[in-house]
XYZ file of C-alpha atoms in Angstrom:
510
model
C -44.753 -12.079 -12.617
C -47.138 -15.330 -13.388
C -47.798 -17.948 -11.372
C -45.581 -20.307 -13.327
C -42.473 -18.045 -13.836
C -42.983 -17.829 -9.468
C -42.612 -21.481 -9.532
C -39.791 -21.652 -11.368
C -37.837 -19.184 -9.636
C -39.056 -21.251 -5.832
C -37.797 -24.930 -7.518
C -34.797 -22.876 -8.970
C -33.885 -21.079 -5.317
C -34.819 -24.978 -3.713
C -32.677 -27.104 -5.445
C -30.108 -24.335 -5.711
C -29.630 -24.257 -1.841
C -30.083 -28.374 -1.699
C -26.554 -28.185 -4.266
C -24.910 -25.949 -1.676
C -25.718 -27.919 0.716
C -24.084 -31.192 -0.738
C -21.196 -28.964 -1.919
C -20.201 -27.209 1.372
C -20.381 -31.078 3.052
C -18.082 -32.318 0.336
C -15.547 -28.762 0.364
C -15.490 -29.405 3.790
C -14.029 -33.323 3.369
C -12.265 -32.605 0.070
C -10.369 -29.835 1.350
C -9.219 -32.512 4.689
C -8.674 -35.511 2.541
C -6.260 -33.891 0.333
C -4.007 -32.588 2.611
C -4.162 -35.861 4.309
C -3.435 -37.664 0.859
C -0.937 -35.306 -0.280
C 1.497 -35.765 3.252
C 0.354 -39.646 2.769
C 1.091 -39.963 -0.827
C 4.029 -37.309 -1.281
C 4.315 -34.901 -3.981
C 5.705 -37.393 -6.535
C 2.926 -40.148 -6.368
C 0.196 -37.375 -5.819
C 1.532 -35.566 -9.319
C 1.863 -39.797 -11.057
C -1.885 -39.735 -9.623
C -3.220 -36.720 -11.114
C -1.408 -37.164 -14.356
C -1.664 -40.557 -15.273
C -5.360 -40.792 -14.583
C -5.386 -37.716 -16.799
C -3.871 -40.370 -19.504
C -7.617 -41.920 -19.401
C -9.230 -38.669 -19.148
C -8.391 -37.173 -22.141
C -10.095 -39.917 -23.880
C -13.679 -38.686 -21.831
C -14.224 -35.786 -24.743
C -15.864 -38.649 -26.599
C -18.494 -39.325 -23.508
C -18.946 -35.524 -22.592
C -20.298 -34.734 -26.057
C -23.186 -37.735 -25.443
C -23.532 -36.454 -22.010
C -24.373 -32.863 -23.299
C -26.554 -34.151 -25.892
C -28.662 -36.877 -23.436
C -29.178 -33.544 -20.556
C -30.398 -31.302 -23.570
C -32.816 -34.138 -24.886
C -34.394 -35.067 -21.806
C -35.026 -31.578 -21.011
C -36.571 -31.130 -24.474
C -38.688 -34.177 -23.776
C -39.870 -33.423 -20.677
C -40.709 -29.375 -21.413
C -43.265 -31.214 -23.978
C -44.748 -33.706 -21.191
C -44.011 -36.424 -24.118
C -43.210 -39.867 -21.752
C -42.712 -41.725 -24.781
C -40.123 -39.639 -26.461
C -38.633 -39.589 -22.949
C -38.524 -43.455 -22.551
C -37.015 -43.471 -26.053
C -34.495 -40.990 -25.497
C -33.359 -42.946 -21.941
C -32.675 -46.074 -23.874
C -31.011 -44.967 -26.313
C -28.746 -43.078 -24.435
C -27.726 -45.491 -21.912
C -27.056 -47.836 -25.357
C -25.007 -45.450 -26.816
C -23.090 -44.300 -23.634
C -22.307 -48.040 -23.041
C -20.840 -48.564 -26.660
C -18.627 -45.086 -25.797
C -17.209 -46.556 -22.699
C -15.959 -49.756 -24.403
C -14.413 -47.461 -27.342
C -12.655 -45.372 -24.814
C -11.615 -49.115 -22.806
C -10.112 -50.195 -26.137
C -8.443 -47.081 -26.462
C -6.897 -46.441 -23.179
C -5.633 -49.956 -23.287
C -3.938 -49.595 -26.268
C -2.811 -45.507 -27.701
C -3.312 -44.551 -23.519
C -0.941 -47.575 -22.670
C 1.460 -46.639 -24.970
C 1.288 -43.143 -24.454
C 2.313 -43.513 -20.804
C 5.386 -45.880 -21.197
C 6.426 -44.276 -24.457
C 6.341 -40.511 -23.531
C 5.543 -39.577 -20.018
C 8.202 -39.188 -17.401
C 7.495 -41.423 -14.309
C 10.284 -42.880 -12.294
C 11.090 -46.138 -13.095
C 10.399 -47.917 -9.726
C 6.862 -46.306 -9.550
C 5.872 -47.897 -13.145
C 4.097 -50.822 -11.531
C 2.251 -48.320 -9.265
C 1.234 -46.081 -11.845
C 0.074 -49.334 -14.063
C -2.634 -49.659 -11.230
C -3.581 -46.387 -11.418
C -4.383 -46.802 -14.532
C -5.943 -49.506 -15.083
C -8.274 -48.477 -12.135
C -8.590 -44.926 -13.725
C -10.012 -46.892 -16.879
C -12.540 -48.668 -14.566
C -13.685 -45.650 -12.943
C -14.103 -44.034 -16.455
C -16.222 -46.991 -17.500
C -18.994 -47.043 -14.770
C -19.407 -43.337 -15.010
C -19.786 -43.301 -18.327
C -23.048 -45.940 -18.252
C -24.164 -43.751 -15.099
C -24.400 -40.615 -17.507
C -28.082 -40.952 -18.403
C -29.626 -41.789 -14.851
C -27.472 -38.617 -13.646
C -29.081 -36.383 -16.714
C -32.657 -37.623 -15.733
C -32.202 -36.508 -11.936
C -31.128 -32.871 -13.131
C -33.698 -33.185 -16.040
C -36.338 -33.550 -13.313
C -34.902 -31.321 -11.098
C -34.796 -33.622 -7.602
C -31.822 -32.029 -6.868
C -32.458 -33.309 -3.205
C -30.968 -36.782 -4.441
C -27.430 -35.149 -4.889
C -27.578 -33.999 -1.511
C -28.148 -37.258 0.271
C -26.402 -39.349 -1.528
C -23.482 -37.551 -1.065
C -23.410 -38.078 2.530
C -22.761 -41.122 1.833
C -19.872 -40.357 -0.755
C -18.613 -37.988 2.406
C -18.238 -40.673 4.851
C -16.343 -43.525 2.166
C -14.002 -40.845 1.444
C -13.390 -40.437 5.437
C -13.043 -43.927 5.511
C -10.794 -44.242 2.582
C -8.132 -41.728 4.324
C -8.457 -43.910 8.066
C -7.845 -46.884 5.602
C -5.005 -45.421 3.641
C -3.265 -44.471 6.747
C -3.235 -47.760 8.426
C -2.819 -49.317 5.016
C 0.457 -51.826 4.974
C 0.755 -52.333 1.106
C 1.985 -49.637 -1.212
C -0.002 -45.868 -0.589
C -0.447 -45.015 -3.913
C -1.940 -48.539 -5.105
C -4.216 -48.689 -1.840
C -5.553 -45.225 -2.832
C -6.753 -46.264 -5.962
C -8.490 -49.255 -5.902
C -10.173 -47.926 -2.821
C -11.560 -44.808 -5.186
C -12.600 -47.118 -7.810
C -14.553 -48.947 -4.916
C -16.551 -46.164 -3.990
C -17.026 -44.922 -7.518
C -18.686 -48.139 -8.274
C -20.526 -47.690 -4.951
C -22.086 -44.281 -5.484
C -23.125 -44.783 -9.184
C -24.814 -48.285 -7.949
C -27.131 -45.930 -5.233
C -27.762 -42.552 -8.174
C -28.635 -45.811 -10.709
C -31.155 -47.290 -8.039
C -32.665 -43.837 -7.419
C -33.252 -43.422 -10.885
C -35.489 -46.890 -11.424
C -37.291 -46.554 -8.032
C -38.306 -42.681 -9.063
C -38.731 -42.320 -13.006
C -40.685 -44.746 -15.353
C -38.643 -44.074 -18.480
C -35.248 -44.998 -16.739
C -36.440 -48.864 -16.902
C -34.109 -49.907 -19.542
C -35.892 -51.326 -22.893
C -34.093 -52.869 -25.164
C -34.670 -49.644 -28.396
C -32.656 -49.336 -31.395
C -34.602 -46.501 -33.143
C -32.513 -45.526 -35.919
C -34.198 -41.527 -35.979
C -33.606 -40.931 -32.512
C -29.820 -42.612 -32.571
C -29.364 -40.522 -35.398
C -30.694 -36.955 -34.140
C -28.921 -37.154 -30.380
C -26.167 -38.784 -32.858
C -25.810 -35.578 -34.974
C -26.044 -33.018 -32.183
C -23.143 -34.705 -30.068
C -21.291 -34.995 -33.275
C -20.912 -31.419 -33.584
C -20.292 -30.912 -29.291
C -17.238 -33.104 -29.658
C -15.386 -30.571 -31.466
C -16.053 -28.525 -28.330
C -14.912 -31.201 -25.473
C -12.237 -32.402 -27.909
C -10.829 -28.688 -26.769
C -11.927 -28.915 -23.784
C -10.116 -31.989 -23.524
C -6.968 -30.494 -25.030
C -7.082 -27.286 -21.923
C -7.611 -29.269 -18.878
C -5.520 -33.117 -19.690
C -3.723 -31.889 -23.085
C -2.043 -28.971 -20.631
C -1.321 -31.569 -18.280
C 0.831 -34.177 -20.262
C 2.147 -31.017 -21.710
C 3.159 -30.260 -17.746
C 4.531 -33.452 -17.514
C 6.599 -33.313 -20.329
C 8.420 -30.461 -20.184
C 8.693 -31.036 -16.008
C 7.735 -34.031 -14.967
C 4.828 -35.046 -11.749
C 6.325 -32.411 -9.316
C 4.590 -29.478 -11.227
C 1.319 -32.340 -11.890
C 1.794 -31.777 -8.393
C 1.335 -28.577 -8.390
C -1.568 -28.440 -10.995
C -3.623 -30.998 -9.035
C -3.703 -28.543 -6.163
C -4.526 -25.803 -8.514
C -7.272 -27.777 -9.695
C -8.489 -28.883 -6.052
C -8.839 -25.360 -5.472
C -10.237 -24.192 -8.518
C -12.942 -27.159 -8.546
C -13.819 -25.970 -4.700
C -14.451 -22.338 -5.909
C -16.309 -23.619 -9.367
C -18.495 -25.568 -7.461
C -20.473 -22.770 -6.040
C -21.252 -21.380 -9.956
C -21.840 -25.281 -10.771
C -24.465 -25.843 -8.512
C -26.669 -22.735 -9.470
C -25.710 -24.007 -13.321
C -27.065 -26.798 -12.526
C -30.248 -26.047 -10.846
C -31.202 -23.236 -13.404
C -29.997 -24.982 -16.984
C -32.996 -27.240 -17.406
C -35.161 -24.228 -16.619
C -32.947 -22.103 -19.318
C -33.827 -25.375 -22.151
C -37.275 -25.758 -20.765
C -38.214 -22.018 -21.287
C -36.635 -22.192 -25.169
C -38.901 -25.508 -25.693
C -41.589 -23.150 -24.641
C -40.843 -20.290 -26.855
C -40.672 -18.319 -24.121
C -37.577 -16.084 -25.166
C -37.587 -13.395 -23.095
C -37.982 -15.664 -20.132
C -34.918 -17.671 -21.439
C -33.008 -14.182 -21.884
C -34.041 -12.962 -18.091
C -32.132 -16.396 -16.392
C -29.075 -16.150 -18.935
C -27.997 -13.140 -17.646
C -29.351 -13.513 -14.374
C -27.059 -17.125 -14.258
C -24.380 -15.455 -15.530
C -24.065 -12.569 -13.473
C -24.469 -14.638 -10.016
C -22.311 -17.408 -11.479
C -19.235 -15.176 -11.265
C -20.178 -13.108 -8.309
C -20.417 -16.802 -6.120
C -17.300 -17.823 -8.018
C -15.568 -13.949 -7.446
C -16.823 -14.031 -3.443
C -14.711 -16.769 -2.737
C -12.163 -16.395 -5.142
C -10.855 -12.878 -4.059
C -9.744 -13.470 -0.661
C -7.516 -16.557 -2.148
C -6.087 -14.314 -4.714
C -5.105 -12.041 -2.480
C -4.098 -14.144 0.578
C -2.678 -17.562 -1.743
C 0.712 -18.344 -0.212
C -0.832 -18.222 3.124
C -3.794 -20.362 2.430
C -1.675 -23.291 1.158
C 0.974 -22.909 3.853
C -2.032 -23.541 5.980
C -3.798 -26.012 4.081
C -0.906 -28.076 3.227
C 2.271 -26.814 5.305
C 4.570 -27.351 2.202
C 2.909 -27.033 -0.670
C 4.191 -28.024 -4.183
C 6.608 -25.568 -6.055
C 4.890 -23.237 -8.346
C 1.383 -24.013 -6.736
C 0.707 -20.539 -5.791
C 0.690 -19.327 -9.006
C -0.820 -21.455 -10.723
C -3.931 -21.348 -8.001
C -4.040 -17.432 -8.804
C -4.553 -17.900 -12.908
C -6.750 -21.146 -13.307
C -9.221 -18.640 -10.473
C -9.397 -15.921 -12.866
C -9.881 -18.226 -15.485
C -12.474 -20.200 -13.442
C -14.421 -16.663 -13.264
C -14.309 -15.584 -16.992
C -15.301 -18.829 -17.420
C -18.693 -18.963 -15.363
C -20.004 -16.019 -17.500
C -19.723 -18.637 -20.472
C -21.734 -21.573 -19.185
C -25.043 -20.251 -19.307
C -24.303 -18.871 -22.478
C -23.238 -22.300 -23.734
C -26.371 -23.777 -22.276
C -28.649 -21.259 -24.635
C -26.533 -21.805 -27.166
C -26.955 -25.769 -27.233
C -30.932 -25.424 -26.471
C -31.462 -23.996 -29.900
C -29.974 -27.412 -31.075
C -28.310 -25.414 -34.021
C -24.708 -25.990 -32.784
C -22.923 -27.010 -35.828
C -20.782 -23.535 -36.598
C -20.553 -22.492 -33.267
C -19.192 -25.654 -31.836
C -16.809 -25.838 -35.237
C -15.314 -21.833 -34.508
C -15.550 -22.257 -30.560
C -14.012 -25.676 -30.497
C -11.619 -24.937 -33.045
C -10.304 -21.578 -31.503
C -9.732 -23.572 -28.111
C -7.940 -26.254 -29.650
C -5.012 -23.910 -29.780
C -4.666 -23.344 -26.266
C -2.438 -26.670 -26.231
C 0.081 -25.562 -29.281
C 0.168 -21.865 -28.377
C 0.851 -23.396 -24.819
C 4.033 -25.527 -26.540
C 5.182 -22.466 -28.577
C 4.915 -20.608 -24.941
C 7.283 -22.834 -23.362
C 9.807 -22.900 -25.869
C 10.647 -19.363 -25.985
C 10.206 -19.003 -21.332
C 10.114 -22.135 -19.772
C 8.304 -20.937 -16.976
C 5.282 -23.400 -16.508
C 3.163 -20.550 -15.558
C 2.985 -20.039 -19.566
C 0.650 -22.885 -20.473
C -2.069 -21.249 -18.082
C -1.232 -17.527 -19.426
C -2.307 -18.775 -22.707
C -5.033 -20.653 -21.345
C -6.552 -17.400 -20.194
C -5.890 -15.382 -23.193
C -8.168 -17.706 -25.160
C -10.775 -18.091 -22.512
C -11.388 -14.084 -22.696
C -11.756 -14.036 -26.389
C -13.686 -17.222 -26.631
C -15.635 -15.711 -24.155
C -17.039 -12.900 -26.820
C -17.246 -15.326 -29.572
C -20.293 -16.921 -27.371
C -22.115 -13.734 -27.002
C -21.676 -13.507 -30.515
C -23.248 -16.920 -31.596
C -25.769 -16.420 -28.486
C -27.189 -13.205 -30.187
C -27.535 -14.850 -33.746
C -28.955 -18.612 -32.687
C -31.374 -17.255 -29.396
C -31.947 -13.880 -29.974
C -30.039 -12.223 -26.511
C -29.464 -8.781 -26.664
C -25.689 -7.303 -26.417
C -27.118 -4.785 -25.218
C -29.088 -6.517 -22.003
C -26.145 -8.725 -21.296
C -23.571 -5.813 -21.317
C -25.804 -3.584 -18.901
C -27.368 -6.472 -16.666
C -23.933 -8.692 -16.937
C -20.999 -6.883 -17.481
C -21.062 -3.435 -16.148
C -22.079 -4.599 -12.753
C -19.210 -7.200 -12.255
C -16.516 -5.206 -13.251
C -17.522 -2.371 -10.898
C -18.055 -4.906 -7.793
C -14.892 -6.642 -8.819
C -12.410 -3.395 -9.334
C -13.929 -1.784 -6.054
C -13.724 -4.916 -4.097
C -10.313 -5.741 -4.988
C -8.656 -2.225 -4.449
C -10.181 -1.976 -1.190
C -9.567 -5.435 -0.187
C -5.708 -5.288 -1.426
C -4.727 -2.566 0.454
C -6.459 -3.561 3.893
C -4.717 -7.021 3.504
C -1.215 -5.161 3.185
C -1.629 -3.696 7.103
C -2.311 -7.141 8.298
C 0.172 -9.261 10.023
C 0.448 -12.601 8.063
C -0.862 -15.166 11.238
C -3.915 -17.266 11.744
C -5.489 -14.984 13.093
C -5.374 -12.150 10.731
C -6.302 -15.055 7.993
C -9.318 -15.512 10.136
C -10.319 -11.931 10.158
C -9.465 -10.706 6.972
C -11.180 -14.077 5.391
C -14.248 -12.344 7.120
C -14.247 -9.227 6.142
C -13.422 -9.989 3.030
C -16.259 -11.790 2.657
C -18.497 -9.257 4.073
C -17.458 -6.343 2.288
C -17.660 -7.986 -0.997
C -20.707 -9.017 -0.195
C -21.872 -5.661 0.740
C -20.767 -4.408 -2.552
C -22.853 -7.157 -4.679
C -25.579 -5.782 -2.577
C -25.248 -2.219 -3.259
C -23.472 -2.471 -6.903
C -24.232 -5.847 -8.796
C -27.808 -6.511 -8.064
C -30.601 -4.302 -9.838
C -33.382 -2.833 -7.862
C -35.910 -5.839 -8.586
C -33.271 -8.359 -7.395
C -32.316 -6.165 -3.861
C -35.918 -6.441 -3.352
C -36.281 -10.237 -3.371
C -33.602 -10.370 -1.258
C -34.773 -7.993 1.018
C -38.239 -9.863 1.229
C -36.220 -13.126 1.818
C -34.446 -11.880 4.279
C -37.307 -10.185 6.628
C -39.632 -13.480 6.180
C -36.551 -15.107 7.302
C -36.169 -12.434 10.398
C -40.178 -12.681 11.246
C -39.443 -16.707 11.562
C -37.627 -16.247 14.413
C-alpha cells in the first residue's frame, strides 16, 4: 500500500469517527426533543409541521442539483491543487445558489401558497398556524440554500472536525428550544417555528464564518464567468432530473399522505422519517468522509483506487445502516411505545419499510458518487431520474385499488431495488467497476450477514418477555452478535486484519 493511499485511508478513518461523533451527540438530543415536541405539539400540529414545511421542500430539487454539482467541482478543483479554478468555482456558486433561493421564494409564495389552501387538508382553525409555518419554512429554505457552498468547501477539504463542534452548539439551542417551548405562553406550534428558523439562521452564520476565517477562495468576489456558469450550469441541469424524483419520493409521497388521510398519518411519516434519518446517519457520515476521496482518486486517474473505496463504502454503508436497523425491525412496536408512549397510528409500519429502504439505499450512494465524478451524467440521470419519478403515480394507482397507506412506501421500495441495478449498470459503463468485484466484495457478503443475523436474532427475540429490561438486553446482544457476524462473514481477510491491528494498538494504549 503507498504512502499516499495510507494517508487517505488515516484522514478517511479521522474524519469518519469526528462525523460519529457529532451524530451520536445530535441522535442522542434528536431522539429527546421529539418525543418532547410530539406530547408538546400533539399528533395533529406535529403531522401540519412535517407536511406543510414539506410544501416548501419539494421546491429544494432545484437547490440539491447545484449543491451536487458545487461538492463535485470543488473536489475536482482541489484534486488538481488549481486555487484559481477553486476561487472561481466558490463565487460562482454562492451567485448561482443565491439566484435559486429567490426562484424557489417566488415560488413557494405563490404555486406553494396556493397549493396549501387549495388542496391540502388542515383544519380550519390551525390555518393561521400553519401560515407561520410556512412562511418560516420558506426562510429556513432560503439561508440554507446561500450556506450550500461554504458547507461543500468544508467536506471538499475534508475538516470534518468543524461539523463536530459546531454542532455542540446546534445541540444545546435545540435543548433550549424544548425548555422554551414548554414554558412558552403563545400558541406551541407557532413558538416552535420561529424558534427553528432562529437557530437555522444561527448555525449557518458560525459554518459561513468558519469558512472565511479557514479557506482563501471562500472570500466572495464579485465573478460572472460565463464558461464556468455554464459547465457547473450543464452538469446540475442534468442532476435535477434526479432530485426532481427524489423530490417526488420523500415530499411528493407526503402530500400524497396528506391527501388521501390527512396530518395524522404525516404524523406518522415524520416519525418514520425521525427514525430512518437516525439510522441513515451512520452510512451518511462515512459517505461523507470518503466521497471527496472517491472524486479525488477519479481526478487522479487512479481507477482501481476509486473501484477499492466504492465497494468498500458500499459494503460498510449498509452494514452501519443494517447494525442498527435490525434490532428496530424486529423489536418496532416496543421501541416507539418507549420512545413516545403513544405513538401515531400506522407508525410502526411505516418505520419497518422506509429501514429496508434506507439500507438498499446506502449501497446506491457511493455508486451515485462515481457515477457523478465522471461528470458524464446526462443518460444516467435522464433513465434513473425518470424511472423514480414513478414512485409518486404508481404510489396513487396503489391507493386506489387498497387504501392502506402502507402502499405508497411498498412501491417506494419496489423501485428503489430495481433502480438500485440500473446504477451498477451505468457505474460499469461511465467508471469502469467490475460486476464482478462489486457482486463478490458487496453483495454476497451482506446478504449472508443479513439472512444469518436476522434468523438468529428473530427467534431469540420470540423467548423474550416484552419489558425494559429484555429491550435492554436483547438491544445488546443484538448488537453484538451482528457484529460478530460482520466480523467473521462480511469483512475480507485484509479488512479483519486492520481491524485486528486497530484494535491491539488500541489494547497496548492502555
Amino acid at each position: 500500500m503507498s504512502n499516499q493511499t495510507s494517508e487517505n485511508n488515516k484522514r478517511i478513518a479521522k474524519n469518519t469517527l469526528l462525523l460519529y461523533f457529532r451524530m451520536i451527540f445530535l441522535l442522542v438530543i434528536s431522539l429527546f426533543t421529539s418525543r418532547v415536541i410530539l406530547q408538546t405539539l400533539g399528533v395533529e400540529d406535529y403531522g401540519i409541521y412535517n407536511v406543510v414545511g414539506g410544501v416548501v421542500s419539494m421546491f429544494a430539487f432545484l437547490n440539491s442539483a447545484m449543491a451536487g454539482a458545487t461538492q463535485r467541482f470543488m473536489n475536482f478543483d482541489l484534486a488538481k491543487n488549481d486555487e484559481e479554478a477553486l476561487s472561481i468555482t466558490f463565487s460562482t456558486a454562492l451567485i448561482i445558489h443565491f439566484i435559486i433561493a429567490t426562484v424557489i421564494v417566488i415560488l413557494s409564495e405563490t404555486v406553494g401558497l396556493w397549493f396549501m389552501y387549495e388542496k391540502m387538508v388542515i383544519p380550519t382553525d390551525r390555518m393561521n398556524a400553519a401560515m407561520w409555518v410556512f412562511q418560516c419554512s420558506i426562510l429556513v429554505m432560503f439561508v440554507n440554500i446561500i450556506s450550500v457552498p461554504y458547507n461543500a468547501a468544508i467536506i471538499a477539504h475534508e475538516k470534518m472536525g468543524a461539523f463536530a463542534y459546531i454542532s455542540l452548539l446546534e445541540a444545546a439551542l435545540k435543548l433550549l428550544i424544548v425548555y422554551l417551548l414548554y414554558i412558552s405562553p403563545i400558541d406551541k406550534l407557532i413558538s416552535y417555528t420561529i424558534m427553528l428558523l432562529a437557530v437555522s439562521i444561527a448555525i449557518r452564520f458560525v459554518y459561513s464564518s468558519y469558512s472565511n476565517r479557514h479557506f482563501a477562495e471562500t472570500k466572495f468576489k464579485w465573478i460572472w464567468n460565463v464558461e464556468k456558469i455554464r459547465e457547473m450550469g450543464s452538469f446540475a441541469s442534468w442532476s435535477l432530473i434526479g432530485n426532481l424524483a427524489l423530490m417526488g419520493v420523500t415530499q411528493g409521497l407526503n402530500m400524497l399522505l396528506n391527501v388521501f388521510f390527512g396530518p395524522v398519518v404525516n404524523a406518522a411519516r415524520g416519525i418514520a422519517v425521525q427514525v430512518q434519518g437516525a439510522v441513515q446517519q451512520f452510512a451518511n457520515n462515512f459517505q461523507t468522509a470518503i466521497n471527496p476521496q472517491i472524486t479525488k482518486s477519479y481526478a487522479s486517474n487512479d481507477l482501481y483506487y476509486m473501484h477499492t473505496l466504492v465497494c468498500r463504502a458500499a459494503k460498510f454503508s449498509f452494514l452501519m445502516v443494517f447494525l442498527l436497523s435490525l434490532p428496530v425491525l424486529i423489536m418496532t412496536d416496543q421501541i416507539l411505545e418507549l420512545w413516545l408512549k403513544t405513538p401515531p397510528l400506522h407508525a410502526a409500519g411505516f418505520v419497518k419499510i422506509m429501514l429496508v429502504i434506507t439500507m438498499i439505499d446506502s449501497l446506491s450512494t457511493p455508486l451515485n458518487t462515481a457515477i457523478h465524478s465522471s461528470g458524464k451524467i446526462r443518460l444516467y440521470q435522464l433513465v434513473n431520474g425518470s424511472f423514480m419519478l414513478f414512485v409518486l403515480p404508481v404510489g396513487y394507482v396503489a391507493l386506489l385499488f387498497d387504501t392502506n397507506p402502507n402502499m405508497v412506501f411498498y412501491s417506494q421500495l419496489l423501485m428503489t431495488i430495481i433502480a438500485l441495478f440500473l446504477k451498477l449498470i451505468f457505474a460499469k459503463k461511465q467508471v469502469k467497476i467490475p460486476l464482478k468485484m462489486y457482486l463478490k466484495n458487496v453483495l454476497c457478503p451482506i446478504v449472508l450477514v443479513s439472512f444469518v443475523s436476522f434468523v438468529i436474532q428473530y427467534n431469540i427475540y420470540a423467548i423474550f418477555e416484552h419489558n425494559f429490561v429484555s429491550f435492554l438486553i436483547f438491544g445488546f446482544l443484538s448488537l453484538l452478535l451482528t457484529l460478530t457476524f460482520i466480523y467473521c462473514l462480511g469483512m475480507d481477510g485484509q479488512e479483519r486484519c486492520m481491524i485486528n491491528k486497530k484494535a491491539m494498538g488500541i489494547i497496548k494504549k492502555f
